[in-house]
Amino acid sequence: MTAVKEKIIDAVTVMSDDDAEKIWEHIIKKFTRSWENIEEESPDAIDIQMLKDIENDSECHQFTKEDDIVWDKD
């Protein structure tokens, strides 16, 4: 991931939901045409294996509450 994308993710992580909504509206307005042309692809063997692993691994069904996550601010 590029440094610019990491900065965007960091900014969205700390902004309010209202501000994030405004950013999302801007993204939709600005980039909607290019998203309409994305073709759906069938999963390959690696994707299928990953999905099977997720179904069969009990740890894949355990989630961490957001309050328990420590965010690196660097």
PDB file of N, CA and C in Angstrom:
ATOM      1  N   MET A   1       0.843  -1.167   0.000  1.00  0.00           N
ATOM      2  CA  MET A   1       0.000   0.000   0.000  1.00  0.00           C
ATOM      3  C   MET A   1       0.894   1.238   0.000  1.00  0.00           C
ATOM      4  N   THR A   2       0.482   2.238  -0.740  1.00  0.00           N
ATOM      5  CA  THR A   2       1.286   3.451  -0.820  1.00  0.00           C
ATOM      6  C   THR A   2       1.101   4.311   0.428  1.00  0.00           C
ATOM      7  N   ALA A   3       2.027   5.230   0.626  1.00  0.00           N
ATOM      8  CA  ALA A   3       1.971   6.123   1.785  1.00  0.00           C
ATOM      9  C   ALA A   3       0.709   6.978   1.755  1.00  0.00           C
ATOM     10  N   VAL A   4       0.284   7.409   0.576  1.00  0.00           N
ATOM     11  CA  VAL A   4      -0.916   8.234   0.463  1.00  0.00           C
ATOM     12  C   VAL A   4      -2.155   7.460   0.905  1.00  0.00           C
ATOM     13  N   LYS A   5      -2.256   6.202   0.480  1.00  0.00           N
ATOM     14  CA  LYS A   5      -3.401   5.392   0.887  1.00  0.00           C
ATOM     15  C   LYS A   5      -3.393   5.156   2.394  1.00  0.00           C
ATOM     16  N   GLU A   6      -2.228   4.938   2.971  1.00  0.00           N
ATOM     17  CA  GLU A   6      -2.136   4.753   4.418  1.00  0.00           C
ATOM     18  C   GLU A   6      -2.571   6.013   5.156  1.00  0.00           C
ATOM     19  N   LYS A   7      -2.184   7.188   4.638  1.00  0.00           N
ATOM     20  CA  LYS A   7      -2.594   8.456   5.256  1.00  0.00           C
ATOM     21  C   LYS A   7      -4.107   8.627   5.194  1.00  0.00           C
ATOM     22  N   ILE A   8      -4.712   8.252   4.063  1.00  0.00           N
ATOM     23  CA  ILE A   8      -6.172   8.355   3.924  1.00  0.00           C
ATOM     24  C   ILE A   8      -6.860   7.445   4.929  1.00  0.00           C
ATOM     25  N   ILE A   9      -6.387   6.212   5.046  1.00  0.00           N
ATOM     26  CA  ILE A   9      -6.982   5.268   6.001  1.00  0.00           C
ATOM     27  C   ILE A   9      -6.835   5.791   7.424  1.00  0.00           C
ATOM     28  N   ASP A  10      -5.662   6.314   7.762  1.00  0.00           N
ATOM     29  CA  ASP A  10      -5.451   6.869   9.105  1.00  0.00           C
ATOM     30  C   ASP A  10      -6.403   8.036   9.367  1.00  0.00           C
ATOM     31  N   ALA A  11      -6.574   8.905   8.371  1.00  0.00           N
ATOM     32  CA  ALA A  11      -7.455  10.062   8.542  1.00  0.00           C
ATOM     33  C   ALA A  11      -8.901   9.627   8.757  1.00  0.00           C
ATOM     34  N   VAL A  12      -9.365   8.675   7.968  1.00  0.00           N
ATOM     35  CA  VAL A  12     -10.743   8.203   8.100  1.00  0.00           C
ATOM     36  C   VAL A  12     -10.948   7.515   9.443  1.00  0.00           C
ATOM     37  N   THR A  13      -9.941   6.820   9.924  1.00  0.00           N
ATOM     38  CA  THR A  13     -10.048   6.100  11.195  1.00  0.00           C
ATOM     39  C   THR A  13     -10.348   7.040  12.358  1.00  0.00           C
ATOM     40  N   VAL A  14      -9.791   8.233  12.348  1.00  0.00           N
ATOM     41  CA  VAL A  14      -9.950   9.140  13.485  1.00  0.00           C
ATOM     42  C   VAL A  14     -11.039  10.193  13.291  1.00  0.00           C
ATOM     43  N   MET A  15     -11.616  10.296  12.095  1.00  0.00           N
ATOM     44  CA  MET A  15     -12.634  11.332  11.876  1.00  0.00           C
ATOM     45  C   MET A  15     -14.008  10.870  12.363  1.00  0.00           C
ATOM     46  N   SER A  16     -14.886  11.824  12.524  1.00  0.00           N
ATOM     47  CA  SER A  16     -16.246  11.510  12.963  1.00  0.00           C
ATOM     48  C   SER A  16     -17.004  10.794  11.844  1.00  0.00           C
ATOM     49  N   ASP A  17     -18.100  10.143  12.221  1.00  0.00           N
ATOM     50  CA  ASP A  17     -18.926   9.473  11.218  1.00  0.00           C
ATOM     51  C   ASP A  17     -19.504  10.471  10.223  1.00  0.00           C
ATOM     52  N   ASP A  18     -19.860  11.661  10.704  1.00  0.00           N
ATOM     53  CA  ASP A  18     -20.398  12.685   9.800  1.00  0.00           C
ATOM     54  C   ASP A  18     -19.367  13.094   8.756  1.00  0.00           C
ATOM     55  N   ASP A  19     -18.127  13.295   9.190  1.00  0.00           N
ATOM     56  CA  ASP A  19     -17.067  13.657   8.253  1.00  0.00           C
ATOM     57  C   ASP A  19     -16.772  12.515   7.284  1.00  0.00           C
ATOM     58  N   ALA A  20     -16.776  11.289   7.796  1.00  0.00           N
ATOM     59  CA  ALA A  20     -16.539  10.138   6.930  1.00  0.00           C
ATOM     60  C   ALA A  20     -17.638  10.029   5.875  1.00  0.00           C
ATOM     61  N   GLU A  21     -18.870  10.310   6.266  1.00  0.00           N
ATOM     62  CA  GLU A  21     -19.995  10.288   5.317  1.00  0.00           C
ATOM     63  C   GLU A  21     -19.776  11.316   4.202  1.00  0.00           C
ATOM     64  N   LYS A  22     -19.296  12.502   4.562  1.00  0.00           N
ATOM     65  CA  LYS A  22     -19.027  13.532   3.556  1.00  0.00           C
ATOM     66  C   LYS A  22     -17.943  13.079   2.588  1.00  0.00           C
ATOM     67  N   ILE A  23     -16.908  12.447   3.109  1.00  0.00           N
ATOM     68  CA  ILE A  23     -15.834  11.932   2.257  1.00  0.00           C
ATOM     69  C   ILE A  23     -16.387  10.847   1.334  1.00  0.00           C
ATOM     70  N   TRP A  24     -17.200   9.950   1.875  1.00  0.00           N
ATOM     71  CA  TRP A  24     -17.780   8.880   1.061  1.00  0.00           C
ATOM     72  C   TRP A  24     -18.645   9.452  -0.062  1.00  0.00           C
ATOM     73  N   GLU A  25     -19.465  10.468   0.251  1.00  0.00           N
ATOM     74  CA  GLU A  25     -20.298  11.110  -0.770  1.00  0.00           C
ATOM     75  C   GLU A  25     -19.432  11.708  -1.875  1.00  0.00           C
ATOM     76  N   HIS A  26     -18.314  12.307  -1.499  1.00  0.00           N
ATOM     77  CA  HIS A  26     -17.389  12.872  -2.493  1.00  0.00           C
ATOM     78  C   HIS A  26     -16.806  11.756  -3.381  1.00  0.00           C
ATOM     79  N   ILE A  27     -16.422  10.663  -2.768  1.00  0.00           N
ATOM     80  CA  ILE A  27     -15.857   9.539  -3.526  1.00  0.00           C
ATOM     81  C   ILE A  27     -16.890   9.007  -4.519  1.00  0.00           C
ATOM     82  N   ILE A  28     -18.105   8.805  -4.057  1.00  0.00           N
ATOM     83  CA  ILE A  28     -19.163   8.293  -4.934  1.00  0.00           C
ATOM     84  C   ILE A  28     -19.411   9.259  -6.092  1.00  0.00           C
ATOM     85  N   LYS A  29     -19.490  10.538  -5.778  1.00  0.00           N
ATOM     86  CA  LYS A  29     -19.745  11.544  -6.810  1.00  0.00           C
ATOM     87  C   LYS A  29     -18.616  11.602  -7.835  1.00  0.00           C
ATOM     88  N   LYS A  30     -17.397  11.520  -7.353  1.00  0.00           N
ATOM     89  CA  LYS A  30     -16.222  11.696  -8.213  1.00  0.00           C
ATOM     90  C   LYS A  30     -15.870  10.434  -9.000  1.00  0.00           C
ATOM     91  N   PHE A  31     -16.051   9.239  -8.424  1.00  0.00           N
ATOM     92  CA  PHE A  31     -15.514   8.020  -9.021  1.00  0.00           C
ATOM     93  C   PHE A  31     -16.561   6.976  -9.396  1.00  0.00           C
ATOM     94  N   THR A  32     -17.829   7.306  -9.335  1.00  0.00           N
ATOM     95  CA  THR A  32     -18.878   6.315  -9.586  1.00  0.00           C
ATOM     96  C   THR A  32     -18.759   5.667 -10.954  1.00  0.00           C
ATOM     97  N   ARG A  33     -18.499   6.418 -11.991  1.00  0.00           N
ATOM     98  CA  ARG A  33     -18.454   5.846 -13.333  1.00  0.00           C
ATOM     99  C   ARG A  33     -17.436   4.722 -13.443  1.00  0.00           C
ATOM    100  N   SER A  34     -16.274   4.885 -12.869  1.00  0.00           N
ATOM    101  CA  SER A  34     -15.256   3.854 -12.991  1.00  0.00           C
ATOM    102  C   SER A  34     -15.629   2.600 -12.199  1.00  0.00           C
ATOM    103  N   TRP A  35     -16.423   2.722 -11.136  1.00  0.00           N
ATOM    104  CA  TRP A  35     -16.806   1.571 -10.332  1.00  0.00           C
ATOM    105  C   TRP A  35     -17.887   0.744 -11.018  1.00  0.00           C
ATOM    106  N   GLU A  36     -18.664   1.367 -11.894  1.00  0.00           N
ATOM    107  CA  GLU A  36     -19.738   0.644 -12.572  1.00  0.00           C
ATOM    108  C   GLU A  36     -19.192  -0.391 -13.550  1.00  0.00           C
ATOM    109  N   ASN A  37     -17.980  -0.212 -14.014  1.00  0.00           N
ATOM    110  CA  ASN A  37     -17.413  -1.081 -15.031  1.00  0.00           C
ATOM    111  C   ASN A  37     -16.551  -2.209 -14.472  1.00  0.00           C
ATOM    112  N   ILE A  38     -16.553  -2.387 -13.176  1.00  0.00           N
ATOM    113  CA  ILE A  38     -15.738  -3.445 -12.584  1.00  0.00           C
ATOM    114  C   ILE A  38     -16.412  -4.789 -12.834  1.00  0.00           C
ATOM    115  N   GLU A  39     -15.685  -5.681 -13.465  1.00  0.00           N
ATOM    116  CA  GLU A  39     -16.236  -6.993 -13.779  1.00  0.00           C
ATOM    117  C   GLU A  39     -16.076  -7.926 -12.584  1.00  0.00           C
ATOM    118  N   GLU A  40     -17.091  -8.759 -12.372  1.00  0.00           N
ATOM    119  CA  GLU A  40     -17.025  -9.754 -11.311  1.00  0.00           C
ATOM    120  C   GLU A  40     -16.207 -10.943 -11.800  1.00  0.00           C
ATOM    121  N   GLU A  41     -15.341 -11.427 -10.940  1.00  0.00           N
ATOM    122  CA  GLU A  41     -14.515 -12.579 -11.290  1.00  0.00           C
ATOM    123  C   GLU A  41     -14.875 -13.757 -10.407  1.00  0.00           C
ATOM    124  N   SER A  42     -14.762 -14.928 -10.964  1.00  0.00           N
ATOM    125  CA  SER A  42     -14.990 -16.141 -10.188  1.00  0.00           C
ATOM    126  C   SER A  42     -13.777 -16.407  -9.306  1.00  0.00           C
ATOM    127  N   PRO A  43     -13.997 -16.972  -8.121  1.00  0.00           N
ATOM    128  CA  PRO A  43     -12.861 -17.259  -7.245  1.00  0.00           C
ATOM    129  C   PRO A  43     -11.955 -18.330  -7.858  1.00  0.00           C
ATOM    130  N   ASP A  44     -10.658 -18.143  -7.652  1.00  0.00           N
ATOM    131  CA  ASP A  44      -9.717 -19.158  -8.124  1.00  0.00           C
ATOM    132  C   ASP A  44      -9.488 -20.183  -7.007  1.00  0.00           C
ATOM    133  N   ALA A  45      -8.593 -21.111  -7.238  1.00  0.00           N
ATOM    134  CA  ALA A  45      -8.348 -22.195  -6.276  1.00  0.00           C
ATOM    135  C   ALA A  45      -7.894 -21.656  -4.917  1.00  0.00           C
ATOM    136  N   ILE A  46      -7.075 -20.619  -4.922  1.00  0.00           N
ATOM    137  CA  ILE A  46      -6.591 -20.035  -3.659  1.00  0.00           C
ATOM    138  C   ILE A  46      -7.761 -19.411  -2.895  1.00  0.00           C
ATOM    139  N   ASP A  47      -8.626 -18.666  -3.606  1.00  0.00           N
ATOM    140  CA  ASP A  47      -9.791 -18.062  -2.958  1.00  0.00           C
ATOM    141  C   ASP A  47     -10.691 -19.130  -2.347  1.00  0.00           C
ATOM    142  N   ILE A  48     -10.946 -20.175  -3.096  1.00  0.00           N
ATOM    143  CA  ILE A  48     -11.816 -21.254  -2.613  1.00  0.00           C
ATOM    144  C   ILE A  48     -11.224 -21.914  -1.374  1.00  0.00           C
ATOM    145  N   GLN A  49      -9.914 -22.139  -1.384  1.00  0.00           N
ATOM    146  CA  GLN A  49      -9.265 -22.742  -0.217  1.00  0.00           C
ATOM    147  C   GLN A  49      -9.345 -21.818   0.995  1.00  0.00           C
ATOM    148  N   MET A  50      -9.151 -20.531   0.783  1.00  0.00           N
ATOM    149  CA  MET A  50      -9.252 -19.577   1.890  1.00  0.00           C
ATOM    150  C   MET A  50     -10.658 -19.575   2.480  1.00  0.00           C
ATOM    151  N   LEU A  51     -11.681 -19.616   1.642  1.00  0.00           N
ATOM    152  CA  LEU A  51     -13.054 -19.649   2.127  1.00  0.00           C
ATOM    153  C   LEU A  51     -13.340 -20.921   2.924  1.00  0.00           C
ATOM    154  N   LYS A  52     -12.807 -22.045   2.456  1.00  0.00           N
ATOM    155  CA  LYS A  52     -12.967 -23.301   3.194  1.00  0.00           C
ATOM    156  C   LYS A  52     -12.274 -23.222   4.547  1.00  0.00           C
ATOM    157  N   ASP A  53     -11.056 -22.650   4.550  1.00  0.00           N
ATOM    158  CA  ASP A  53     -10.319 -22.512   5.803  1.00  0.00           C
ATOM    159  C   ASP A  53     -11.091 -21.638   6.798  1.00  0.00           C
ATOM    160  N   ILE A  54     -11.692 -20.574   6.311  1.00  0.00           N
ATOM    161  CA  ILE A  54     -12.470 -19.688   7.175  1.00  0.00           C
ATOM    162  C   ILE A  54     -13.650 -20.443   7.776  1.00  0.00           C
ATOM    163  N   GLU A  55     -14.344 -21.210   6.965  1.00  0.00           N
ATOM    164  CA  GLU A  55     -15.496 -21.981   7.455  1.00  0.00           C
ATOM    165  C   GLU A  55     -15.100 -22.987   8.529  1.00  0.00           C
ATOM    166  N   ASN A  56     -13.933 -23.603   8.378  1.00  0.00           N
ATOM    167  CA  ASN A  56     -13.533 -24.693   9.267  1.00  0.00           C
ATOM    168  C   ASN A  56     -12.681 -24.278  10.453  1.00  0.00           C
ATOM    169  N   ASP A  57     -12.194 -23.062  10.476  1.00  0.00           N
ATOM    170  CA  ASP A  57     -11.311 -22.602  11.549  1.00  0.00           C
ATOM    171  C   ASP A  57     -12.126 -21.784  12.557  1.00  0.00           C
ATOM    172  N   SER A  58     -12.279 -22.310  13.751  1.00  0.00           N
ATOM    173  CA  SER A  58     -13.099 -21.636  14.761  1.00  0.00           C
ATOM    174  C   SER A  58     -12.547 -20.258  15.130  1.00  0.00           C
ATOM    175  N   GLU A  59     -11.254 -20.066  14.999  1.00  0.00           N
ATOM    176  CA  GLU A  59     -10.674 -18.760  15.327  1.00  0.00           C
ATOM    177  C   GLU A  59     -11.107 -17.680  14.338  1.00  0.00           C
ATOM    178  N   CYS A  60     -11.555 -18.074  13.159  1.00  0.00           N
ATOM    179  CA  CYS A  60     -12.019 -17.104  12.167  1.00  0.00           C
ATOM    180  C   CYS A  60     -13.392 -16.546  12.527  1.00  0.00           C
ATOM    181  N   HIS A  61     -14.007 -17.069  13.574  1.00  0.00           N
ATOM    182  CA  HIS A  61     -15.322 -16.609  13.992  1.00  0.00           C
ATOM    183  C   HIS A  61     -15.240 -15.809  15.284  1.00  0.00           C
ATOM    184  N   GLN A  62     -14.034 -15.501  15.710  1.00  0.00           N
ATOM    185  CA  GLN A  62     -13.837 -14.704  16.912  1.00  0.00           C
ATOM    186  C   GLN A  62     -13.403 -13.311  16.479  1.00  0.00           C
ATOM    187  N   PHE A  63     -14.044 -12.303  17.052  1.00  0.00           N
ATOM    188  CA  PHE A  63     -13.752 -10.940  16.664  1.00  0.00           C
ATOM    189  C   PHE A  63     -13.319 -10.126  17.871  1.00  0.00           C
ATOM    190  N   THR A  64     -12.526  -9.100  17.616  1.00  0.00           N
ATOM    191  CA  THR A  64     -12.050  -8.202  18.660  1.00  0.00           C
ATOM    192  C   THR A  64     -12.912  -6.952  18.662  1.00  0.00           C
ATOM    193  N   LYS A  65     -13.359  -6.545  19.846  1.00  0.00           N
ATOM    194  CA  LYS A  65     -14.147  -5.316  19.946  1.00  0.00           C
ATOM    195  C   LYS A  65     -13.261  -4.125  19.599  1.00  0.00           C
ATOM    196  N   GLU A  66     -13.850  -3.136  18.954  1.00  0.00           N
ATOM    197  CA  GLU A  66     -13.086  -1.960  18.537  1.00  0.00           C
ATOM    198  C   GLU A  66     -12.404  -1.287  19.730  1.00  0.00           C
ATOM    199  N   ASP A  67     -13.059  -1.280  20.883  1.00  0.00           N
ATOM    200  CA  ASP A  67     -12.485  -0.645  22.075  1.00  0.00           C
ATOM    201  C   ASP A  67     -11.212  -1.346  22.546  1.00  0.00           C
ATOM    202  N   ASP A  68     -11.031  -2.613  22.168  1.00  0.00           N
ATOM    203  CA  ASP A  68      -9.866  -3.370  22.600  1.00  0.00           C
ATOM    204  C   ASP A  68      -8.680  -3.250  21.642  1.00  0.00           C
ATOM    205  N   ILE A  69      -8.888  -2.573  20.521  1.00  0.00           N
ATOM    206  CA  ILE A  69      -7.823  -2.435  19.518  1.00  0.00           C
ATOM    207  C   ILE A  69      -6.962  -1.236  19.873  1.00  0.00           C
ATOM    208  N   VAL A  70      -5.656  -1.409  19.833  1.00  0.00           N
ATOM    209  CA  VAL A  70      -4.713  -0.322  20.070  1.00  0.00           C
ATOM    210  C   VAL A  70      -4.262   0.204  18.718  1.00  0.00           C
ATOM    211  N   TRP A  71      -4.557   1.449  18.443  1.00  0.00           N
ATOM    212  CA  TRP A  71      -4.222   2.043  17.142  1.00  0.00           C
ATOM    213  C   TRP A  71      -2.833   2.664  17.212  1.00  0.00           C
ATOM    214  N   ASP A  72      -2.016   2.379  16.240  1.00  0.00           N
ATOM    215  CA  ASP A  72      -0.688   2.963  16.132  1.00  0.00           C
ATOM    216  C   ASP A  72      -0.820   4.319  15.472  1.00  0.00           C
ATOM    217  N   LYS A  73      -0.472   5.380  16.177  1.00  0.00           N
ATOM    218  CA  LYS A  73      -0.648   6.747  15.676  1.00  0.00           C
ATOM    219  C   LYS A  73       0.567   7.286  14.931  1.00  0.00           C
ATOM    220  N   ASP A  74       1.574   6.462  14.704  1.00  0.00           N
ATOM    221  CA  ASP A  74       2.782   6.940  14.031  1.00  0.00           C
ATOM    222  C   ASP A  74       2.569   7.187  12.591  1.00  0.00           C
TER     223      ASP A  74
END
